[in-house]
Tab-separated table of C-alpha atoms in Angstrom:
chain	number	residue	atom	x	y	z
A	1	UNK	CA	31.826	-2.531	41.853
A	2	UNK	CA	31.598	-3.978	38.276
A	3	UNK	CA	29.107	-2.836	36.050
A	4	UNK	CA	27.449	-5.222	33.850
A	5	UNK	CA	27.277	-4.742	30.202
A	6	UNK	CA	24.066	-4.176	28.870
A	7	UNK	CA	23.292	-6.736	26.048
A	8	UNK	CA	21.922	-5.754	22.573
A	9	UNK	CA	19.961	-7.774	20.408
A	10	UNK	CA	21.676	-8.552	16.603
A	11	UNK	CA	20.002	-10.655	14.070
A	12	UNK	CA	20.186	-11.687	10.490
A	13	UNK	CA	22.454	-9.431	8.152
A	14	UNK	CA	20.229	-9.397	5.561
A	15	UNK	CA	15.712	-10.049	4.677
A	16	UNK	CA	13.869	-10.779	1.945
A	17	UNK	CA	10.528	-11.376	0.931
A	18	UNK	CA	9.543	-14.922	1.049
A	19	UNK	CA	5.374	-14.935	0.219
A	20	UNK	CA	2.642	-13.164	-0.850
A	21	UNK	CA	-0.823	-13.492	-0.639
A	22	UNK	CA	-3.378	-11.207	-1.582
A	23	UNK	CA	-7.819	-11.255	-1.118
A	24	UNK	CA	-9.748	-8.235	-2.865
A	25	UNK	CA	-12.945	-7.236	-2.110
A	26	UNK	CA	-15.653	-10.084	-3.452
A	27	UNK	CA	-17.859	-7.574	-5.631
A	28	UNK	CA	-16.709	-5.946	-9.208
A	29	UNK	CA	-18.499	-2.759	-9.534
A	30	UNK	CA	-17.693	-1.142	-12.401
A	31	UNK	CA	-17.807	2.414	-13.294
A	32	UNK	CA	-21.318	2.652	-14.974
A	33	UNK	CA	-22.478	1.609	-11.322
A	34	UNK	CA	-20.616	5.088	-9.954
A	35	UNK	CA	-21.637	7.471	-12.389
A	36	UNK	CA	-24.729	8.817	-11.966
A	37	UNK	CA	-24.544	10.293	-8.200
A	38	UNK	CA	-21.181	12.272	-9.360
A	39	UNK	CA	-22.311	13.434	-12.752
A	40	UNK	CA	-20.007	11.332	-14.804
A	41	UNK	CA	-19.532	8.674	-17.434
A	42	UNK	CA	-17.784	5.846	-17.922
A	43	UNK	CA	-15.358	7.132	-20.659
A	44	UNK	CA	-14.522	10.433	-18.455
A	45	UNK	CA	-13.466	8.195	-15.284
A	46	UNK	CA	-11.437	5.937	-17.871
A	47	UNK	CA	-9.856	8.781	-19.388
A	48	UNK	CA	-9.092	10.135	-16.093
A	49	UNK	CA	-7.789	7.160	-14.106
A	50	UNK	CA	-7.447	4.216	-15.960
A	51	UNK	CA	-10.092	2.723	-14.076
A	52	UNK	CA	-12.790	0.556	-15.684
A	53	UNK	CA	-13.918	-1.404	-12.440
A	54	UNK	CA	-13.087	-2.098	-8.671
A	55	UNK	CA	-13.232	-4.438	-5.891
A	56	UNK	CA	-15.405	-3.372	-2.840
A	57	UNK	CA	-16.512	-5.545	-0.009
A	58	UNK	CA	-19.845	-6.543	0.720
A	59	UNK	CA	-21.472	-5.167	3.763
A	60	UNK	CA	-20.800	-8.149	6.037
A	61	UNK	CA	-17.073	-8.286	5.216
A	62	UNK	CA	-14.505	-6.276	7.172
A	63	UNK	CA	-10.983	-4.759	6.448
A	64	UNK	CA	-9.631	-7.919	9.384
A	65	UNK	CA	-11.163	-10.176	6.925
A	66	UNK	CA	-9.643	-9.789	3.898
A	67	UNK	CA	-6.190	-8.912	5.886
A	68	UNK	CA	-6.551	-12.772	7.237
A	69	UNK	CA	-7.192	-14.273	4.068
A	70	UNK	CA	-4.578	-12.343	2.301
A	71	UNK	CA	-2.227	-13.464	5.564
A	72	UNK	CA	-3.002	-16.875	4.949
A	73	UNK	CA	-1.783	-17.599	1.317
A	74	UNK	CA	0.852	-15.414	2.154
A	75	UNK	CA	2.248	-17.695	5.262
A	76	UNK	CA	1.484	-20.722	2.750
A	77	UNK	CA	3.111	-19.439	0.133
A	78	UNK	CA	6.425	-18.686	2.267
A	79	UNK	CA	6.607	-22.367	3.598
A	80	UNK	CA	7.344	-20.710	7.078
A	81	UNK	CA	5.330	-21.887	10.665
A	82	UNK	CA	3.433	-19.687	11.611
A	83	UNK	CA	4.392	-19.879	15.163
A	84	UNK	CA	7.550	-18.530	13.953
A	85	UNK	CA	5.999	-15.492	12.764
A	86	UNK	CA	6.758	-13.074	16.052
A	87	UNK	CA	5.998	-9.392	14.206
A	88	UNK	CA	2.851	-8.140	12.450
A	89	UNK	CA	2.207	-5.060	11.240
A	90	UNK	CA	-0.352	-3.820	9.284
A	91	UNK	CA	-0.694	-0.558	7.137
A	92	UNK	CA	-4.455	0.927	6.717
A	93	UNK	CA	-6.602	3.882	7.635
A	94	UNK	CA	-9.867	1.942	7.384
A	95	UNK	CA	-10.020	0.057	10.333
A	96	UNK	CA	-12.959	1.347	11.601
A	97	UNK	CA	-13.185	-0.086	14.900
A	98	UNK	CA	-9.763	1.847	16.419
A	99	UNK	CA	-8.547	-0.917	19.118
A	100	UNK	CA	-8.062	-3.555	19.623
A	101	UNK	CA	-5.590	-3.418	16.713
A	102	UNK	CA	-5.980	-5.317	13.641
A	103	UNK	CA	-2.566	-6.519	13.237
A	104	UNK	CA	-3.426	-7.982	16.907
A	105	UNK	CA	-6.794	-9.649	15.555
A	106	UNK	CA	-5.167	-10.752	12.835
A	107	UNK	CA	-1.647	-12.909	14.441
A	108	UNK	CA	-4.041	-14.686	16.471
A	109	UNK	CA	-6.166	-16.133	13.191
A	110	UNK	CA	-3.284	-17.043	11.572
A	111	UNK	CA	-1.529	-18.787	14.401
A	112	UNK	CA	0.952	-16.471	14.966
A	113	UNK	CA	-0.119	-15.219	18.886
A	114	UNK	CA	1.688	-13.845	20.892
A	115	UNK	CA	3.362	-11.880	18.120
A	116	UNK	CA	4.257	-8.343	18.437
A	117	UNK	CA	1.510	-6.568	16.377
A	118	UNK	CA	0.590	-3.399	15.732
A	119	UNK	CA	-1.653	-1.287	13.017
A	120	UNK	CA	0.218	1.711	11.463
A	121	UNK	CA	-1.283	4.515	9.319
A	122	UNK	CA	1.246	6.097	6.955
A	123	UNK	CA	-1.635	6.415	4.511
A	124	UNK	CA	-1.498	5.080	0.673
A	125	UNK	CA	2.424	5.187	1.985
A	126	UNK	CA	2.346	2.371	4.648
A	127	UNK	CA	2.754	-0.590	2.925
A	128	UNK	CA	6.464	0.787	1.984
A	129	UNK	CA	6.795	2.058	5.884
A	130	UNK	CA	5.631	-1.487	7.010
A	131	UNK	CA	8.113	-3.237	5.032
A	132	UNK	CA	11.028	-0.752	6.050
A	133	UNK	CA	10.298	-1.542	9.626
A	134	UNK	CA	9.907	-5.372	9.336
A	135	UNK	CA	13.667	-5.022	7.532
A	136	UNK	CA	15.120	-2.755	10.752
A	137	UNK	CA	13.488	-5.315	13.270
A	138	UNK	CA	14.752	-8.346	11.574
A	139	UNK	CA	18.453	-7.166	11.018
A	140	UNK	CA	18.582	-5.614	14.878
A	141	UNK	CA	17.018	-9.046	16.191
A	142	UNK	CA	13.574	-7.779	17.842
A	143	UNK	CA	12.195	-10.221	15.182
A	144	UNK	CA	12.948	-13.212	13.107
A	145	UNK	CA	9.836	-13.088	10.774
A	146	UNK	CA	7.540	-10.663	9.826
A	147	UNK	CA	3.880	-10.822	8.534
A	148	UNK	CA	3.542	-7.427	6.807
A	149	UNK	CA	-0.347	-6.257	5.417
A	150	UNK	CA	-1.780	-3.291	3.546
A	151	UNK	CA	-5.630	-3.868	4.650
A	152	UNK	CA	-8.239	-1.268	3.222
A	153	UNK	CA	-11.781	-0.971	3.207
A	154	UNK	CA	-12.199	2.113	1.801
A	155	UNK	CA	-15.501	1.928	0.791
A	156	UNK	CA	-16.527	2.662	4.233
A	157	UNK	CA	-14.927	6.193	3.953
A	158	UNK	CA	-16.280	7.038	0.350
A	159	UNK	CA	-19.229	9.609	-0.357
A	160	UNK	CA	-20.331	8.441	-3.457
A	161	UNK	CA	-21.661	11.733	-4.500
A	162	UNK	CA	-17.721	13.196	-4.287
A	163	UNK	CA	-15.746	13.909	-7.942
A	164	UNK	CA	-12.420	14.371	-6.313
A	165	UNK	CA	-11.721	10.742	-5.418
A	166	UNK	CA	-14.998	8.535	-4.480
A	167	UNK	CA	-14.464	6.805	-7.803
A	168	UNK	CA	-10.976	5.695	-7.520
A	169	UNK	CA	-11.076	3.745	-4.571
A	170	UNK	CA	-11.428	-0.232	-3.819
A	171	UNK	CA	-11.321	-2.217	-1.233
A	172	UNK	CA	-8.683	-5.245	-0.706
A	173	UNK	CA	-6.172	-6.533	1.307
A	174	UNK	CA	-2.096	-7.559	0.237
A	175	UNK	CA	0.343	-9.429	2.662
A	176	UNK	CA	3.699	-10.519	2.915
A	177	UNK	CA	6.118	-12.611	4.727
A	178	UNK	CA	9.611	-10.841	5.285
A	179	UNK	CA	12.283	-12.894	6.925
A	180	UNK	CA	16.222	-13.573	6.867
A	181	UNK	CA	18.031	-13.889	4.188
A	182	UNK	CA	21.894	-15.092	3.384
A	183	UNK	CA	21.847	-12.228	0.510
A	184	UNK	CA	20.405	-8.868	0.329
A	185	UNK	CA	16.841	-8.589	-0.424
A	186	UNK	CA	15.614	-5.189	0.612
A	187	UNK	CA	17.103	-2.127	-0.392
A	188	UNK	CA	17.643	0.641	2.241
A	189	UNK	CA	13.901	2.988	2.414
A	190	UNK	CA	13.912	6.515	1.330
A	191	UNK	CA	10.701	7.873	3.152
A	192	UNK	CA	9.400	11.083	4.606
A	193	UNK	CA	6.301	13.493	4.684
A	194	UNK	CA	5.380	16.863	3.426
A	195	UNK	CA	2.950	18.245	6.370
A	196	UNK	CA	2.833	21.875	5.136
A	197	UNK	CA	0.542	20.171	2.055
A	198	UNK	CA	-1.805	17.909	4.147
A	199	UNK	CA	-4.854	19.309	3.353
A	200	UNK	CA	-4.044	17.834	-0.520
A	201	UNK	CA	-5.891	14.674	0.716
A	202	UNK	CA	-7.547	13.676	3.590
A	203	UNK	CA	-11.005	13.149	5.748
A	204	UNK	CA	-13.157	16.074	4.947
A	205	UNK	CA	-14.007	16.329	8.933
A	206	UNK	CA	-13.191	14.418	12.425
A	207	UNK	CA	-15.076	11.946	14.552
A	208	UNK	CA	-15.854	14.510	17.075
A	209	UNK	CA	-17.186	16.677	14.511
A	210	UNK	CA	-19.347	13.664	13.833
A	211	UNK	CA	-20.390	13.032	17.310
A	212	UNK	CA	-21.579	16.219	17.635
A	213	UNK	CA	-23.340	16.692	14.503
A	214	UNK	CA	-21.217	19.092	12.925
A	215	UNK	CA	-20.923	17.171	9.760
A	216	UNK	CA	-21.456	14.323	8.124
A	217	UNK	CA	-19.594	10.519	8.220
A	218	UNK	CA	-15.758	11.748	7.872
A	219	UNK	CA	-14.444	10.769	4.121
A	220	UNK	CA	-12.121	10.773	2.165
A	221	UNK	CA	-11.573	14.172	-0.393
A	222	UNK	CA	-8.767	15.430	-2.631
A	223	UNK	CA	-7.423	17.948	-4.731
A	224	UNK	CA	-6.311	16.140	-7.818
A	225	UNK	CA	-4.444	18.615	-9.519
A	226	UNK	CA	-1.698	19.099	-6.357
A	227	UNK	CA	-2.053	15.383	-5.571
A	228	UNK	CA	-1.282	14.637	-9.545
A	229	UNK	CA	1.997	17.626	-9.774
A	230	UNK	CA	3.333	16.298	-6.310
A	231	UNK	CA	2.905	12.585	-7.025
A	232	UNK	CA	4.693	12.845	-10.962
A	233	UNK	CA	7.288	15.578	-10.430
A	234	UNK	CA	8.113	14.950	-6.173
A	235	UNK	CA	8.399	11.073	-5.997
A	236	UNK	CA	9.878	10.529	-9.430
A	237	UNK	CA	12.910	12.401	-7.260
A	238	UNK	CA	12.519	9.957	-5.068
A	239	UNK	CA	12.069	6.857	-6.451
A	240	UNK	CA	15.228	7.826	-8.446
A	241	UNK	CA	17.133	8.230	-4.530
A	242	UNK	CA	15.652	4.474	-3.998
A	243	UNK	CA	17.717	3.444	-6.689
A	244	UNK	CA	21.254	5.135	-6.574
A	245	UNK	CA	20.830	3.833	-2.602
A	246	UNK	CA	19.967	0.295	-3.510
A	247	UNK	CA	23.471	0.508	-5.927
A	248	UNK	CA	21.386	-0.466	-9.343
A	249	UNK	CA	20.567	1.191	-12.348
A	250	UNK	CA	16.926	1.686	-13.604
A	251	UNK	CA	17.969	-0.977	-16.602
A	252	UNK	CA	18.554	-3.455	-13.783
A	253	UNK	CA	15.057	-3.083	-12.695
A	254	UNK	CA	12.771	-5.919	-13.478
A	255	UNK	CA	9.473	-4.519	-12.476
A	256	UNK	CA	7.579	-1.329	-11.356
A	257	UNK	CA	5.567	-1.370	-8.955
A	258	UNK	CA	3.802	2.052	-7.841
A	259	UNK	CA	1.146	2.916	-5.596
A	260	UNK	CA	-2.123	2.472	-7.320
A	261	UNK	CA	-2.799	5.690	-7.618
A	262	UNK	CA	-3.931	6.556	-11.180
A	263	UNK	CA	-3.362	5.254	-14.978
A	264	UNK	CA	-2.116	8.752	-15.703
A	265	UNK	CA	0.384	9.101	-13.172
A	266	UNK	CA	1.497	5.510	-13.062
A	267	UNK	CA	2.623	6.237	-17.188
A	268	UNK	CA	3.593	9.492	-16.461
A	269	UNK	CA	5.596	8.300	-13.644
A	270	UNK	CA	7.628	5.570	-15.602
A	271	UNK	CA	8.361	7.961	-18.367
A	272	UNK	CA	9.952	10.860	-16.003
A	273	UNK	CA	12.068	7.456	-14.383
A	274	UNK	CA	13.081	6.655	-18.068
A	275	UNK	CA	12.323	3.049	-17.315
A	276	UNK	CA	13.334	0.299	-20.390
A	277	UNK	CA	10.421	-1.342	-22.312
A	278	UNK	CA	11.722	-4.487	-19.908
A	279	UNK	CA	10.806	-3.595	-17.086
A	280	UNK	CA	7.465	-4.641	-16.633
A	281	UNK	CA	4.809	-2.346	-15.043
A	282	UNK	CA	2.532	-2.995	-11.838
A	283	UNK	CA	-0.943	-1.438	-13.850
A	284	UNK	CA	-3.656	-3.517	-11.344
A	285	UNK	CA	-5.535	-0.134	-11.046
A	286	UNK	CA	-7.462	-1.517	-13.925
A	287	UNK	CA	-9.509	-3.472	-12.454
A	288	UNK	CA	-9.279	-3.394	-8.677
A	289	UNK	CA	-8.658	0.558	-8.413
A	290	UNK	CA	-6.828	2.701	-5.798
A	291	UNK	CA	-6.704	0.750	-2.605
A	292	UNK	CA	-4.178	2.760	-0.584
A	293	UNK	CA	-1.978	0.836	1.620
A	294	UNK	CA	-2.982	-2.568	0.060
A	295	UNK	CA	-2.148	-1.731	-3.120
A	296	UNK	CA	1.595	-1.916	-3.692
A	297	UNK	CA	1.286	-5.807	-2.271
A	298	UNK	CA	-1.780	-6.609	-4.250
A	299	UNK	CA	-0.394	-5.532	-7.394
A	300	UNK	CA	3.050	-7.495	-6.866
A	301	UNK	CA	0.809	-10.571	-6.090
A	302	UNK	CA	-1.250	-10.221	-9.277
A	303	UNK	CA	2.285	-9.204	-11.426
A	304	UNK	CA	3.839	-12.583	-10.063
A	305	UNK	CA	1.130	-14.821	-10.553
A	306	UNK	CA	1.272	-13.240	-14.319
A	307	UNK	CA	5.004	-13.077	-14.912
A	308	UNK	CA	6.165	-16.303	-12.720
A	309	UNK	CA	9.716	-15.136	-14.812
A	310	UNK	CA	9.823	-11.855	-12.892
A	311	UNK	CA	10.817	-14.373	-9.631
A	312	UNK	CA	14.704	-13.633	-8.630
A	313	UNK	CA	14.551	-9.703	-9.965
A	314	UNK	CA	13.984	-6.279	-8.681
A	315	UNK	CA	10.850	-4.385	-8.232
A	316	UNK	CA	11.093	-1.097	-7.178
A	317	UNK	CA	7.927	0.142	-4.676
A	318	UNK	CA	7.310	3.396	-4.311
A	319	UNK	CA	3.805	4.589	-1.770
A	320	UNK	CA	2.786	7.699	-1.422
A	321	UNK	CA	-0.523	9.921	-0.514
A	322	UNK	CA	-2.460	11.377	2.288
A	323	UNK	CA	-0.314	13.828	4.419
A	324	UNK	CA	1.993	13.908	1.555
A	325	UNK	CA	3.736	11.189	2.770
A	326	UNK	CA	5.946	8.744	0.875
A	327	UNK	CA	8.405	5.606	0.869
A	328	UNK	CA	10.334	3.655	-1.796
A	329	UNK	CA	12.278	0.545	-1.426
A	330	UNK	CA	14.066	-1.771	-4.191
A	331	UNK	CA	13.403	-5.976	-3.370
A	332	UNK	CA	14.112	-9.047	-4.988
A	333	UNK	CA	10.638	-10.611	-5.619
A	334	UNK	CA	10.266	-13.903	-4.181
């Protein structure tokens, strides 16, 4: 008896990035609006964070939404159908409403049903673990192109009357279109977690604790001080791996673009990476604030739209936060 051989799917040799698109939340709130419930001021939370305002969504707009706007210019901006789009995958830990997935919700607006889609939660982190896995897919042939999101409403998980983080966060959505590429446009991802310190930053409490009146709406808390050490000293290590594996040299690098963490550890960051005064840096904390998994893409989107020279170099990504968990990833912008 013969036995058949089992076929394998193969598929392009090499992605790239091919679009952006990017929708933040429609209100400014800036941080006089913040203060008073946490004790603060203005000047400390700019001297802290680099922060002077943020984007949150009004009460009638969702996470989905701003992922399918932010979809949209991205597909547009790509020139790709989207029928051709058969993989979405969106990074968050916002959605509130658990399943049906968002990514799901999502392909279907867009006009990208029946793609395979699926929500992922890799924390401040996912963006980077999103785009890794749209690379693997469309190099092994599961997928041709990708729609890859970072989608957070993280106003819904704030207590404004928290110090440790309440103020840093915004709300926004940043999306991508990955697809094939005749060169290479994605570096190999250096990612992995640090469990042992979970309890750095997180939800204060669960949903059952919640159901059973335990405690109060889970939300977000940190410890700043561990989250600051870890994030400066730990990923610098790593962002450095991201570029020995890509084959470059920092000097090669034409942008930075970090997870929007904080001012502080964004300049802190560069200068332990010993980064050139050319390379420009990804600093949209500013004025849209920490937005977790959406804002690696946001913050390319805004650095593109202003430095349309940056088109054609390298940007190195690095995500990482809750769970201690990180990724970093050197592409050629679109």
């Amino acid at each position: 008896m013969t036995i058949p051989t089992l076929k394998q799917s193969s598929g392009s040799a090499h992605t790239r990035f091919l679009g952006f698109g990017a929708s933040r939340g429609d209100l400014s709130v800036p941080n006089d609006d913040l203060v008073e419930p946490i004790n603060s001021s203005d000047e400390w939370i700019q001297q802290r964070t680099g922060i002077i305002s943020r984007t949150r969504a009004s009460e009638g707009v969702l996470a989905v939404d701003m992922a399918t706007d932010a979809a949209r210019e991205a597909i547009q901006a790509s020139g790709v159908d989207p029928v051709d789009i058969d993989l979405v995958v969106i990074a968050t830990i916002s959605n509130v409403q658990q399943s049906p997935s968002m990514a799901a919700v999502v392909a279907d607006r867009v006009g990208a049903n029946p793609a395979a889609a699926y929500d992922i939660n890799a924390a401040c982190a996912g963006y980077t673990y999103a785009v890794a896995q749209a690379d693997a897919l469309i190099r092994s042939g599961t997928a041709h192109y990708a729609l890859v999101i970072g989608a957070e409403k993280l106003s819904d998980v704030v207590d404004p009357t928290d110090r440790s983080i309440s103020f840093l966060l915004g709300d926004g959505a940043g999306a991508a279109v990955v697809g094939p590429s005749d060169t290479p446009g994605i570096s190999p991802t250096v990612w992995g977690s640090d469990g042992s310190r979970a309890d750095a930053v997180g939800m204060n409490s669960t949903l059952i604790d919640f159901r059973e009146g335990r405690s109060e709406w889970p939300t977000l808390r940190q410890e700043g001080q561990t989250v600051f050490r870890w994030a400066v000293w730990e990923m610098a290590k790593v962002a450095r791996q991201a570029i020995e594996d890509a084959g470059i040299a920092p000097s090669d690098l034409a942008a930075f673009v970090p997870h929007q963490a904080n001012m502080r550890i964004i300049d802190e960051f560069a200068k332990q990476l010993g980064l050139p005064d050319s390379v420009v840096i990804a600093r949209d904390i500013e004025s849209t604030g920490n937005t977790s998994a959406a804002s690696i893409p946001l913050a390319t989107h805004r650095l593109l739209q202003g430095h349309p020279e940056l088109s054609g170099g390298f940007a190195l990504q690095i995500g990482f936060g809750a769970g201690l968990v990180f990724g970093a990833q050197i592409i050629v912008l679109p």
